[in-house]
XYZ file of C-alpha atoms in Angstrom:
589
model
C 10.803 17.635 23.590
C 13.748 19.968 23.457
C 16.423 19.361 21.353
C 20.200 19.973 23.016
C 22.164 21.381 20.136
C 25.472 20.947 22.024
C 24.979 17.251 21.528
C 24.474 17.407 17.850
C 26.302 18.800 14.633
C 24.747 20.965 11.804
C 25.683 19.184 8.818
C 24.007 21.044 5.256
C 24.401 19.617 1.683
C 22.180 21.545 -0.970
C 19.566 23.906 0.871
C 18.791 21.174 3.414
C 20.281 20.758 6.606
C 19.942 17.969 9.287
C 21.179 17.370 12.934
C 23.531 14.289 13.238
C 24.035 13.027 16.843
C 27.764 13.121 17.679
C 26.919 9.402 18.518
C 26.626 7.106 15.621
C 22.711 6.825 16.008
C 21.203 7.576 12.648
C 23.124 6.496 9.624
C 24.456 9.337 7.322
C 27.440 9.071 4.451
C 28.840 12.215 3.178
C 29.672 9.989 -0.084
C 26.388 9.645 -1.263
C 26.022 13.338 -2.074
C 26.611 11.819 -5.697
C 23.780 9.695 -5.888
C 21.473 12.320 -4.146
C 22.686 14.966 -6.883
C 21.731 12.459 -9.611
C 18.445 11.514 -7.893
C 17.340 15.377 -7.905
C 18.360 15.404 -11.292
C 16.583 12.761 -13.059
C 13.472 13.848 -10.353
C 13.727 17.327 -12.088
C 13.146 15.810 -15.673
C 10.651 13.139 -14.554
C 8.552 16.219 -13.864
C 9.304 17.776 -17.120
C 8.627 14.763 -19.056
C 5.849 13.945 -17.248
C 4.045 17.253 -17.564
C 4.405 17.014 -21.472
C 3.134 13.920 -21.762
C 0.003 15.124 -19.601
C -0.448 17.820 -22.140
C 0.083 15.522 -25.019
C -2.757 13.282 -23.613
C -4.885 16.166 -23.128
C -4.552 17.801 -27.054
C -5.462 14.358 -28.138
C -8.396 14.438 -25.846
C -9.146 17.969 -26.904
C -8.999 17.185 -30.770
C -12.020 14.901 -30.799
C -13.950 17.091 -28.693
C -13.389 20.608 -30.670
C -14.422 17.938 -33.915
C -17.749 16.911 -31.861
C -18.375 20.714 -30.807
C -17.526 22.130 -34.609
C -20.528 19.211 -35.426
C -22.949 20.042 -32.852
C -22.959 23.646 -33.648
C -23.367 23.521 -37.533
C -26.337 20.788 -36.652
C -27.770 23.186 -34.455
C -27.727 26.437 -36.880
C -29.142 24.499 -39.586
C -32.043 23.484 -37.400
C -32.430 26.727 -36.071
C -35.072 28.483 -38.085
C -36.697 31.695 -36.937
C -40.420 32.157 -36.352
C -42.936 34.913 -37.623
C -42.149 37.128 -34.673
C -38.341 36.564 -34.678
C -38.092 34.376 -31.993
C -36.694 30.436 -31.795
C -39.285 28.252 -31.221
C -39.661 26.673 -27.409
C -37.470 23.317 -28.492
C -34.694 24.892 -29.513
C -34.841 27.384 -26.903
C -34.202 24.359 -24.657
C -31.659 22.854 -26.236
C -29.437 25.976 -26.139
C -29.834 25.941 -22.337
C -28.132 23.005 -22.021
C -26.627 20.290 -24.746
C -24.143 20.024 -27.095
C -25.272 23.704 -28.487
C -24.505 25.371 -25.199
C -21.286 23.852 -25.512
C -21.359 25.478 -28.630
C -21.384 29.004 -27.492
C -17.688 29.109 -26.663
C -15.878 26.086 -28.457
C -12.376 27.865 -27.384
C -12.945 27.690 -24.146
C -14.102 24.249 -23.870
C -10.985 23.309 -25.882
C -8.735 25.194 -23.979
C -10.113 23.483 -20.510
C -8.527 19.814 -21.177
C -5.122 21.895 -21.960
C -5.709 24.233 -18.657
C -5.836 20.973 -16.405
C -2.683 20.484 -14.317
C -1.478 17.179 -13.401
C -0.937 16.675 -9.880
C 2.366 17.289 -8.158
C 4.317 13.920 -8.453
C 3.838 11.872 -5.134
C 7.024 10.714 -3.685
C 8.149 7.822 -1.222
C 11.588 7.312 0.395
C 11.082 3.712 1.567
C 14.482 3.804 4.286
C 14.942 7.516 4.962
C 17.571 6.985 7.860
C 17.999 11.269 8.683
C 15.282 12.091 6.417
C 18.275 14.418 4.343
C 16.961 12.807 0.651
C 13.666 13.434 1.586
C 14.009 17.681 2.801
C 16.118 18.046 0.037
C 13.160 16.496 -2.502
C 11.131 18.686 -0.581
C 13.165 21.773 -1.022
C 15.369 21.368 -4.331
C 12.574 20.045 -6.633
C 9.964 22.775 -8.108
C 6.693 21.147 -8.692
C 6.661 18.447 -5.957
C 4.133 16.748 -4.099
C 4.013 15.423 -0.788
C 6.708 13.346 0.174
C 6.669 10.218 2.408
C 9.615 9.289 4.646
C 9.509 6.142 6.173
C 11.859 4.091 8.660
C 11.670 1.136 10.972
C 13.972 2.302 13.369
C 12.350 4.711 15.898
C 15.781 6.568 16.285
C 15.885 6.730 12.404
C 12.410 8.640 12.337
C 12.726 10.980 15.505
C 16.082 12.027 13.547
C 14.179 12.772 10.765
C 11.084 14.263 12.602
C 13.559 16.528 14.251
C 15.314 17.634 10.861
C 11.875 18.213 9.453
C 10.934 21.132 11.801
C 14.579 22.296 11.850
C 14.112 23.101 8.182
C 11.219 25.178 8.260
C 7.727 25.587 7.088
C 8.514 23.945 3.211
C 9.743 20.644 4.978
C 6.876 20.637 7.430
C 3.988 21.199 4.117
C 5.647 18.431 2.460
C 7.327 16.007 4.248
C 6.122 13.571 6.514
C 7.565 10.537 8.545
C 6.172 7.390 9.564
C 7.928 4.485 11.590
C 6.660 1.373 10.065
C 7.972 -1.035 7.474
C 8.366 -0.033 3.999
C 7.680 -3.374 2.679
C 3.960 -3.192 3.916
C 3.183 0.047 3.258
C 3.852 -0.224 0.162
C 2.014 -3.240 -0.192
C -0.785 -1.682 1.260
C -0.320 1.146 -0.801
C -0.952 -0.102 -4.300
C -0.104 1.820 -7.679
C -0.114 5.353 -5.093
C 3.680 6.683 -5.716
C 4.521 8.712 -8.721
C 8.158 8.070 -7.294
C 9.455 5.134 -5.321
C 12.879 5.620 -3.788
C 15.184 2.666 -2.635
C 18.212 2.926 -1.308
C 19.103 0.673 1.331
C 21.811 -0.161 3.204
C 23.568 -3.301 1.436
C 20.834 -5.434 -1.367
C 17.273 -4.106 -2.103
C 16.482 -7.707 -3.048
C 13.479 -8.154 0.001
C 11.672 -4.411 -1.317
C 11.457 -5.041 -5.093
C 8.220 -7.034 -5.056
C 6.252 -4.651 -3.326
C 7.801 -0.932 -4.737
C 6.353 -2.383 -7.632
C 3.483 -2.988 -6.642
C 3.214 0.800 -5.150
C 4.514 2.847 -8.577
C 1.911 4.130 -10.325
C 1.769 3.267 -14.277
C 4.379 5.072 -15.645
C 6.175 6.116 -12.592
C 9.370 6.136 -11.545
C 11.272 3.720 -9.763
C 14.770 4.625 -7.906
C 16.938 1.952 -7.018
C 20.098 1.430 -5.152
C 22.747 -2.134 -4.677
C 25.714 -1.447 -2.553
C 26.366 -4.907 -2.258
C 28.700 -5.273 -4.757
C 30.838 -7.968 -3.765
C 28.226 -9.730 -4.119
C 26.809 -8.657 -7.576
C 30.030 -9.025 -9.176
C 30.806 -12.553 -8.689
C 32.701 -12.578 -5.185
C 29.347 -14.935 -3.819
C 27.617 -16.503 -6.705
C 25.269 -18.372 -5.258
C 24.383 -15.796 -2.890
C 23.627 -13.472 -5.794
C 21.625 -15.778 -7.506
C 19.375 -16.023 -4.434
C 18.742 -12.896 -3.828
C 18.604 -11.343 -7.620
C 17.684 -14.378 -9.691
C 21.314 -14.059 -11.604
C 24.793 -15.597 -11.667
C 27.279 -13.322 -11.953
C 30.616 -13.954 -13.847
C 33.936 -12.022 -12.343
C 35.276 -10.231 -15.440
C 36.514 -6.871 -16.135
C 32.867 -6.371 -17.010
C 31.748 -7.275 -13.758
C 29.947 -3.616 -12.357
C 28.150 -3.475 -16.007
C 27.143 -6.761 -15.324
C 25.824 -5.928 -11.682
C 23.725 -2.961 -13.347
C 22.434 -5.356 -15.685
C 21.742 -7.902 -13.322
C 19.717 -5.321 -10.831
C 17.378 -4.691 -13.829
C 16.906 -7.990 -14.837
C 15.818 -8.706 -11.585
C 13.529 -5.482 -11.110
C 12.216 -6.750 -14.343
C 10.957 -9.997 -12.886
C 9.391 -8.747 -10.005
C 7.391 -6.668 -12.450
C 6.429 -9.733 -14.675
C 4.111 -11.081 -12.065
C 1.895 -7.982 -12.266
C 1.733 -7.527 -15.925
C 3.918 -4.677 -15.588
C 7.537 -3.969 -17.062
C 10.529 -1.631 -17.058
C 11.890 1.312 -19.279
C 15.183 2.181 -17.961
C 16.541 5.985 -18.294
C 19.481 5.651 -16.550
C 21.409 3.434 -14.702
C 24.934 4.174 -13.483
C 28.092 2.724 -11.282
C 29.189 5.419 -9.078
C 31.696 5.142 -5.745
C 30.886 1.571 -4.201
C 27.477 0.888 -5.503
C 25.218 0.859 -8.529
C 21.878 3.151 -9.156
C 19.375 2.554 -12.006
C 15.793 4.749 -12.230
C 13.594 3.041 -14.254
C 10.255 3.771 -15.324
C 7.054 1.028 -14.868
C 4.229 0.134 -17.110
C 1.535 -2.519 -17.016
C 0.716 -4.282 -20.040
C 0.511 -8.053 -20.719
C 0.990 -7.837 -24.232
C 3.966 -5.572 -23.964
C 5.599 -7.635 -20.563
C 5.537 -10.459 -23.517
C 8.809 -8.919 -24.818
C 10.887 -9.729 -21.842
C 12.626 -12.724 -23.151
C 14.057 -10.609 -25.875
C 15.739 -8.087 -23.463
C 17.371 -10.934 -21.336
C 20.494 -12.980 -22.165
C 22.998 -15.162 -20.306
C 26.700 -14.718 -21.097
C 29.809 -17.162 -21.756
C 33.050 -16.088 -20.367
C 36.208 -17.519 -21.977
C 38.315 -18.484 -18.929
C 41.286 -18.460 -20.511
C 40.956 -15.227 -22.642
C 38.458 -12.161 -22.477
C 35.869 -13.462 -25.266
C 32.567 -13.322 -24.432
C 29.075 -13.990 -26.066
C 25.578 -13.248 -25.333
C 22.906 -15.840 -25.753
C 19.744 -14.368 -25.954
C 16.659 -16.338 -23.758
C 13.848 -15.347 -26.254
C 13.156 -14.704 -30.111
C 9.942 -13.367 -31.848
C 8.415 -13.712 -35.400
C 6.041 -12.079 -36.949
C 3.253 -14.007 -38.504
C 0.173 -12.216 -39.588
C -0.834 -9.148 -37.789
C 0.471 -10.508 -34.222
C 4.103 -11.551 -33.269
C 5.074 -15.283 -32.225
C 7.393 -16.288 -29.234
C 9.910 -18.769 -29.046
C 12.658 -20.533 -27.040
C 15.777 -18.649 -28.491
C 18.339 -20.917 -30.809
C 21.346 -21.809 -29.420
C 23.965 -22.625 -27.959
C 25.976 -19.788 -29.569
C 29.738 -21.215 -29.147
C 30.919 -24.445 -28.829
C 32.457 -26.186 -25.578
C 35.829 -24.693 -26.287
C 36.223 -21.283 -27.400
C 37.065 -20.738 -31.008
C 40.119 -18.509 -30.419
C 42.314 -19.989 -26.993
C 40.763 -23.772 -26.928
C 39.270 -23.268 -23.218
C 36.446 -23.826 -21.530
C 33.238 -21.445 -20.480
C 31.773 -19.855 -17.717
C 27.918 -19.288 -18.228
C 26.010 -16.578 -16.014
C 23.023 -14.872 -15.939
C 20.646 -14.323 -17.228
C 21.010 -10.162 -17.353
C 19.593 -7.718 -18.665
C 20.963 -7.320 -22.648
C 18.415 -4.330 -23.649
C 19.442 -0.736 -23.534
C 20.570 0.026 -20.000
C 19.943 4.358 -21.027
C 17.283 6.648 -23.054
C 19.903 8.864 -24.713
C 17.016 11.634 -24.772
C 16.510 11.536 -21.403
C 19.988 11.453 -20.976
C 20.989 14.381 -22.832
C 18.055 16.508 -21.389
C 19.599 15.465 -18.005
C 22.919 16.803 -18.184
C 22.009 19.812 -20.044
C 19.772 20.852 -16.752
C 22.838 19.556 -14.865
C 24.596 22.376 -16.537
C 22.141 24.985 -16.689
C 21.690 24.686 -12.744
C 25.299 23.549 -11.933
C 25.444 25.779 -8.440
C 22.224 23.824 -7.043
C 24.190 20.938 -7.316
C 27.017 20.273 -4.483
C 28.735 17.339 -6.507
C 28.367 19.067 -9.798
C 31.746 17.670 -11.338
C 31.477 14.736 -10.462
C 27.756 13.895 -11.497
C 28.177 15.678 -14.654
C 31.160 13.817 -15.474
C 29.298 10.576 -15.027
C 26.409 11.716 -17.211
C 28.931 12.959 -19.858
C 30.464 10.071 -20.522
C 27.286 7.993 -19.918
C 26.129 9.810 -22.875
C 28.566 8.835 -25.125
C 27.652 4.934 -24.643
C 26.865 2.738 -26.996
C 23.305 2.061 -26.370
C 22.959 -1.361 -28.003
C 26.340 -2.822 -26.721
C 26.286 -4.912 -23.669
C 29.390 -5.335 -21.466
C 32.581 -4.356 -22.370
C 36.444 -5.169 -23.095
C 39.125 -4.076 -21.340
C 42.697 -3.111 -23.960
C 45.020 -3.971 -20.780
C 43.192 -6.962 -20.326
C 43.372 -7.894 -24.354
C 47.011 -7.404 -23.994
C 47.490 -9.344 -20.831
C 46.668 -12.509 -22.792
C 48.787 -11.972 -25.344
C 51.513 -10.715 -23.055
C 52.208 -7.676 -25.227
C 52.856 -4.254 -24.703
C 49.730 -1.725 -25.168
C 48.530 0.008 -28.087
C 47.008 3.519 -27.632
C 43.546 3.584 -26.763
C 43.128 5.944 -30.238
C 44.953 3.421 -32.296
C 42.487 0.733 -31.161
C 39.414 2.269 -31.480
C 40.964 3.641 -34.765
C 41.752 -0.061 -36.395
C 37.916 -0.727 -34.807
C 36.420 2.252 -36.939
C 38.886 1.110 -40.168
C 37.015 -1.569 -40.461
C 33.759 -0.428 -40.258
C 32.142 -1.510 -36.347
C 31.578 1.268 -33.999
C 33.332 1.538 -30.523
C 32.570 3.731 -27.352
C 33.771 4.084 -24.126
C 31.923 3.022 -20.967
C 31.152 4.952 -17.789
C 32.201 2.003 -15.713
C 35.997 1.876 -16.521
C 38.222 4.291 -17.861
C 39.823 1.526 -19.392
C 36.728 -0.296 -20.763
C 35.822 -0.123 -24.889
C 31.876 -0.960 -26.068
C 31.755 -2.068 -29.445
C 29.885 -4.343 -31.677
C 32.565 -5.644 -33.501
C 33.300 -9.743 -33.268
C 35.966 -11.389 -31.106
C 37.578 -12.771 -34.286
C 38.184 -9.152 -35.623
C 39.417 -7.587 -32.118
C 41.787 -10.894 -32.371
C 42.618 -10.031 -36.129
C 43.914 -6.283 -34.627
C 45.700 -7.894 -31.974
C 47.749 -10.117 -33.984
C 48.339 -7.305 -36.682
C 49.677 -5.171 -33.758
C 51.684 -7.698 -32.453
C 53.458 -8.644 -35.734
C 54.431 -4.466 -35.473
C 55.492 -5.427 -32.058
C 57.190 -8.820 -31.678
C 56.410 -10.356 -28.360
C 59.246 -13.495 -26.422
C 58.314 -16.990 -26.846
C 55.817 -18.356 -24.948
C 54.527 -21.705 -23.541
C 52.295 -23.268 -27.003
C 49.603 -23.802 -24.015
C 49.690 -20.096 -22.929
C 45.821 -18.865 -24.581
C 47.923 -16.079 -26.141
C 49.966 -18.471 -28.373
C 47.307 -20.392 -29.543
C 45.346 -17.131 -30.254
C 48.434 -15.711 -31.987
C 49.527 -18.821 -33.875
C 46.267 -18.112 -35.964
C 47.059 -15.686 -38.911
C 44.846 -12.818 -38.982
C 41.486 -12.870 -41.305
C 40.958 -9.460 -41.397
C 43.051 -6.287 -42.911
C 43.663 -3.861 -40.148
C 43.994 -0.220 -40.897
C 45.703 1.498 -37.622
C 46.343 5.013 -38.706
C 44.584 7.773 -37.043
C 40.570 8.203 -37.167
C 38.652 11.350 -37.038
C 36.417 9.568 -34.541
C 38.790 7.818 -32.445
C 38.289 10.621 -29.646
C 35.013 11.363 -28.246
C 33.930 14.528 -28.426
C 34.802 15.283 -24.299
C 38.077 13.443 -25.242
C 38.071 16.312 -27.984
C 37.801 18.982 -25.837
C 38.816 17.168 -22.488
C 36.149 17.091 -20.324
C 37.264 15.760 -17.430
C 35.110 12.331 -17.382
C 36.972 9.914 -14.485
C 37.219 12.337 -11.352
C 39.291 11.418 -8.034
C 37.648 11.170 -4.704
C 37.005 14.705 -2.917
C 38.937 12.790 -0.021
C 40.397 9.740 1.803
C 37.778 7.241 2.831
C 35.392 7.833 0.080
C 32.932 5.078 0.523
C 30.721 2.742 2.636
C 30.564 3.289 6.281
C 29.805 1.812 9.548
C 26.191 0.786 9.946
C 24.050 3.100 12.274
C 23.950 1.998 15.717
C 27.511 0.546 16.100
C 30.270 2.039 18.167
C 33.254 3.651 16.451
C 36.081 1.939 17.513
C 39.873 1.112 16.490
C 39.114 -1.752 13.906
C 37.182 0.986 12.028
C 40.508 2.989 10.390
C 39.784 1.792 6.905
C 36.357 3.079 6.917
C 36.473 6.813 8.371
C 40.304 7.109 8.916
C 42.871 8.183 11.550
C 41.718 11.442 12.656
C 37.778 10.405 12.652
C 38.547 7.090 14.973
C 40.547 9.008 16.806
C 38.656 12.204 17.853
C 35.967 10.173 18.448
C 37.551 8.268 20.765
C 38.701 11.446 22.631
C 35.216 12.413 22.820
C 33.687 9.598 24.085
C 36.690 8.103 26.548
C 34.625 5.557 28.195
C 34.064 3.979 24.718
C 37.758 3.673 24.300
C 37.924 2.486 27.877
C 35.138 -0.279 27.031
C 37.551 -1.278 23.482
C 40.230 -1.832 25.754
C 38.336 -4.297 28.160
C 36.864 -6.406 24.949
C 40.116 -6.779 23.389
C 41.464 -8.407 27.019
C 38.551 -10.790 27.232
C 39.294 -11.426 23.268
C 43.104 -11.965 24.502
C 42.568 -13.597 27.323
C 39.854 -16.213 26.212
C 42.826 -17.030 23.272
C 45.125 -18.437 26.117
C 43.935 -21.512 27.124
C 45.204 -23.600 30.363
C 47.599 -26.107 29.707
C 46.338 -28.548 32.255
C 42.471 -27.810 30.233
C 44.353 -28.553 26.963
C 45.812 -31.977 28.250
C 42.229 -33.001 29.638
C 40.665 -32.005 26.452
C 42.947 -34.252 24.213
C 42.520 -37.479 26.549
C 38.725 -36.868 25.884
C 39.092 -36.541 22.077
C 41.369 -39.498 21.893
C 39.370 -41.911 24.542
C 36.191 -41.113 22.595
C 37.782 -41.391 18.965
């Protein structure tokens, strides 16, 4: 079938390029060149990391063999006696044909052939490939790929990205394929195949967790994407907890939380197989959330999950918080015990404003990074920073992801803190400087500009507060206000606010740009594939988009025109019809 290049436009991001139908056929978003940047880039180390631990497995392996070679041989020369004429006898002429002793002859080489095996190029699947653009550029981008598998269940969706497969020459043909089926049941019919699972859907990847899980190999990678974030972070709680198995709380924390949420729920899909998660990375970018986690099968190991999950308590009148884990262990013997977790961990009223608590959960409390993974990450981020179109913005993100604290769930917000207490602001430095003082540690988060990780306890980050404020009076307030009963309290702690060598990060030091604007106006979600562009979409793709659009296609605008008079004129209703209607309601009432 020949393709009409009049009707389509050339659109290329990295060294892949795809035809988009000047129709809205096939769903594309410029935006998420950041999460297909960061995809390539943890890809890039999976193979890295991958390939060593292949070649650690295979010195182990190579250790005990060399040992069992070294053993054979000296066996064999001490049973090796020459005859009368200077030859073996027949036995041993045998067993150096074939046996340990022949193994013998080169021990090197034999040792060097577990190290000389290669593992196989890393097989990929893109469960919803839309264009197919993630999958070329996979395909092209990433040295040491395998075959990747593109899959769709639209038919327009996959003739797109048949189309862009042959318009990107012989590389994209070798390794990427399409199919039009549903994701769901190939990859339940494709158990433990994929070295890499890919999911990034349009809106929740709730209904494809059970079975990608089911299709990663052990210790393969899973990629993950939620752009439903109204939902995640507490705008439909009960809808959430359907789909993810998780009540989200609507606090400054709330994106944190909806990372932490995803993997809590990625972590009980895995449960029912024996398997469980290591996450690398997970990150809040744009309008959605991305974590890449790796998957392992173990039942004694999967016995741990209770001690990475914990449901939090909001203070809804001030921004305490408190995580109570769902697990605890003990050791007794040589094995480890589990048990319910003790709790509750506050009382019915908070300890520092008198109000009541929100409970959600339960989310994901463990590590949410590996900082070595991590660091290796952005410093190939750097190394290759022209191969990556949204350089800045991805190596921002990773910069300042790497400065996290690891063991710190959720965060505060200093605006927030100050809101309560209806106070004017200290510096950033000066907080995290009276945090250091007194001996907790304190990060920023990736999440909020705004937002502070630390481990200290809500009665010391009260304690600074009310020092702070005593520097700065504040007017009188209602004595019901949260803030007055949290400053009537005097302070427990000594606060020491002046200036700490660590109260800048070390990008803060040098400033690294970490928080980045959008590249441009309507930097986000847009309109599902298949729907017309019309007026009512402005807020998604602008002005000039709707409107060129529209100039294209005329009899689309023509067609608006003629739904918005049927909307209009089924509003007005017949005055006559209105008076019947009401004699009706009132004769049957």
């Amino acid at each position: 079938m020949e393709t009409d290049l009049n009707d389509y436009t050339v659109i290329k991001e990295g060294e892949a390029e795809i035809l988009m139908h000047k129709k809205n056929q096939v769903f594309f978003n410029k935006a998420q060149v950041n999460n297909r940047d960061m995809s390539i880039a943890v890809l890039r180390e999976f193979i890295s990391k991958r390939k060593q631990e292949h070649e650690a497995k295979s010195s182990k392996r190579t250790r005990p063999a060399s040992k069992v070679i070294e053993k054979d041989a000296s066996a064999a020369s001490k049973e090796e006696t020459p005859s009368e004429n200077g030859m073996n006898n027949g036995d041993h002429e045998v067993a150096s044909e074939d046996g340990p002793s022949s193994a013998s002859k080169d021990p090197a080489k034999t040792a060097q052939g577990f190290a000389r095996r290669e593992p196989k190029p890393p097989k990929v699947l893109e469960a919803l490939s839309a264009s197919g653009l993630r999958a070329l550029r996979y395909a092209r981008e990433i040295e040491g790929i395998g075959q990747v598998v593109a899959l769709d269940n639209d038919l327009a969706s996959v003739e797109a990205c048949q189309r862009n497969i042959k318009f990107n020459g012989s590389v994209a043909i070798s390794k990427v394929e399409s199919h039009h089926t549903d994701a769901r049941v190939h990859m339940l019919t494709h158990p433990k195949e994929f070295d890499v699972v890919d999911l990034d859907p349009y809106g929740s990847p709730s209904i494809f967790l059970d079975s990608a899980i089911q299709s990663v190999t052990d210790g393969g990678l899973l990629m993950c994407t939620a752009t439903d974030m109204a939902v995640l972070c507490g705008g439909n709680g009960e809808v959430c907890y359907s789909k993810y198995g998780s009540y989200p709380l609507r606090a400054k924390y709330c994106h944190e939380m909806a990372l932490r949420i995803l993997l809590a729920s990625i972590e009980s899909h895995a449960n029912r197989y024996k398997r469980y998660i290591v996450p690398v990375l997970s990150v809040q970018m744009d309008f959605y959330v991305r974590v890449f986690v790796r998957v392992y099968t173990s039942a004694s190991a999967m016995k741990n999950t209770p001690l990475k999950l914990s449901y939090v308590y909001q203070c809804i009148g001030c921004d305490s918080f408190h995580l109570q884990p769902v697990g605890r262990s003990l050791p007794k013997n040589n094995s480890v015990r589990y048990l319910p977790a003790i709790g509750p961990v506050v009382k019915q009223d908070c300890n520092h404003c008198g109000k009541k608590y929100n409970m959600g959960g339960p989310i994901w409390s463990a590590p949410m990074h590996d900082q070595e993974w991590v660091t290796s990450i952005l410093n190939s981020v750097k190394s290759m920073k022209d191969r990556y179109p949204a350089y800045d913005r991805i190596s921002a993100v990773l910069t300042t992801v790497s400065e996290e604290l690891l063991d710190v769930p959720l965060f505060l917000s200093l605006h927030n803190l100050c809101a309560t207490l209806k106070c004017i602001s200290p510096s950033a430095a000066m907080f995290r400087s009276a945090v250091i003082n007194a001996n907790y540690r304190i990060s920023g988060t990736h999440v909020n500009p705004l937002g502070m990780k630390t481990d200290a306890p809500m009665e010391v980050i009260w304690d600074i507060m009310r020092c702070w404020v005593k520097n700065h009076p504040i007017k009188a307030q209602s004595p019901e206000q949260p803030g007055s009963v949290i400053l009537s309290k005097e302070p427990s702690h000594e606060v020491d606010f002046s200036r700490h060598i660590g109260s800048l990060s070390k990008a803060q030091a040098k400033k690294v740009a970490r928080f980045l604007p959008n590249p441009e106006k309507h930097w986000g979600p847009k309109l599902r594939a298949g729907r017309q562009i019309t007026s009512k979409h402005v807020s998604l793709i602008g002005h000039e988009a709707v409107n060129g659009h529209l100039n294209q296609h005329p009899e689309e605008l023509k067609e608006d025109e003629e739904a918005e008079q049927e909307d209009n004129v089924q509003v007005e209703v017949d005055p006559k019809r209105q008076k019947t209607t009401t004699e009706n309601i009132s004769s049957t009432s």
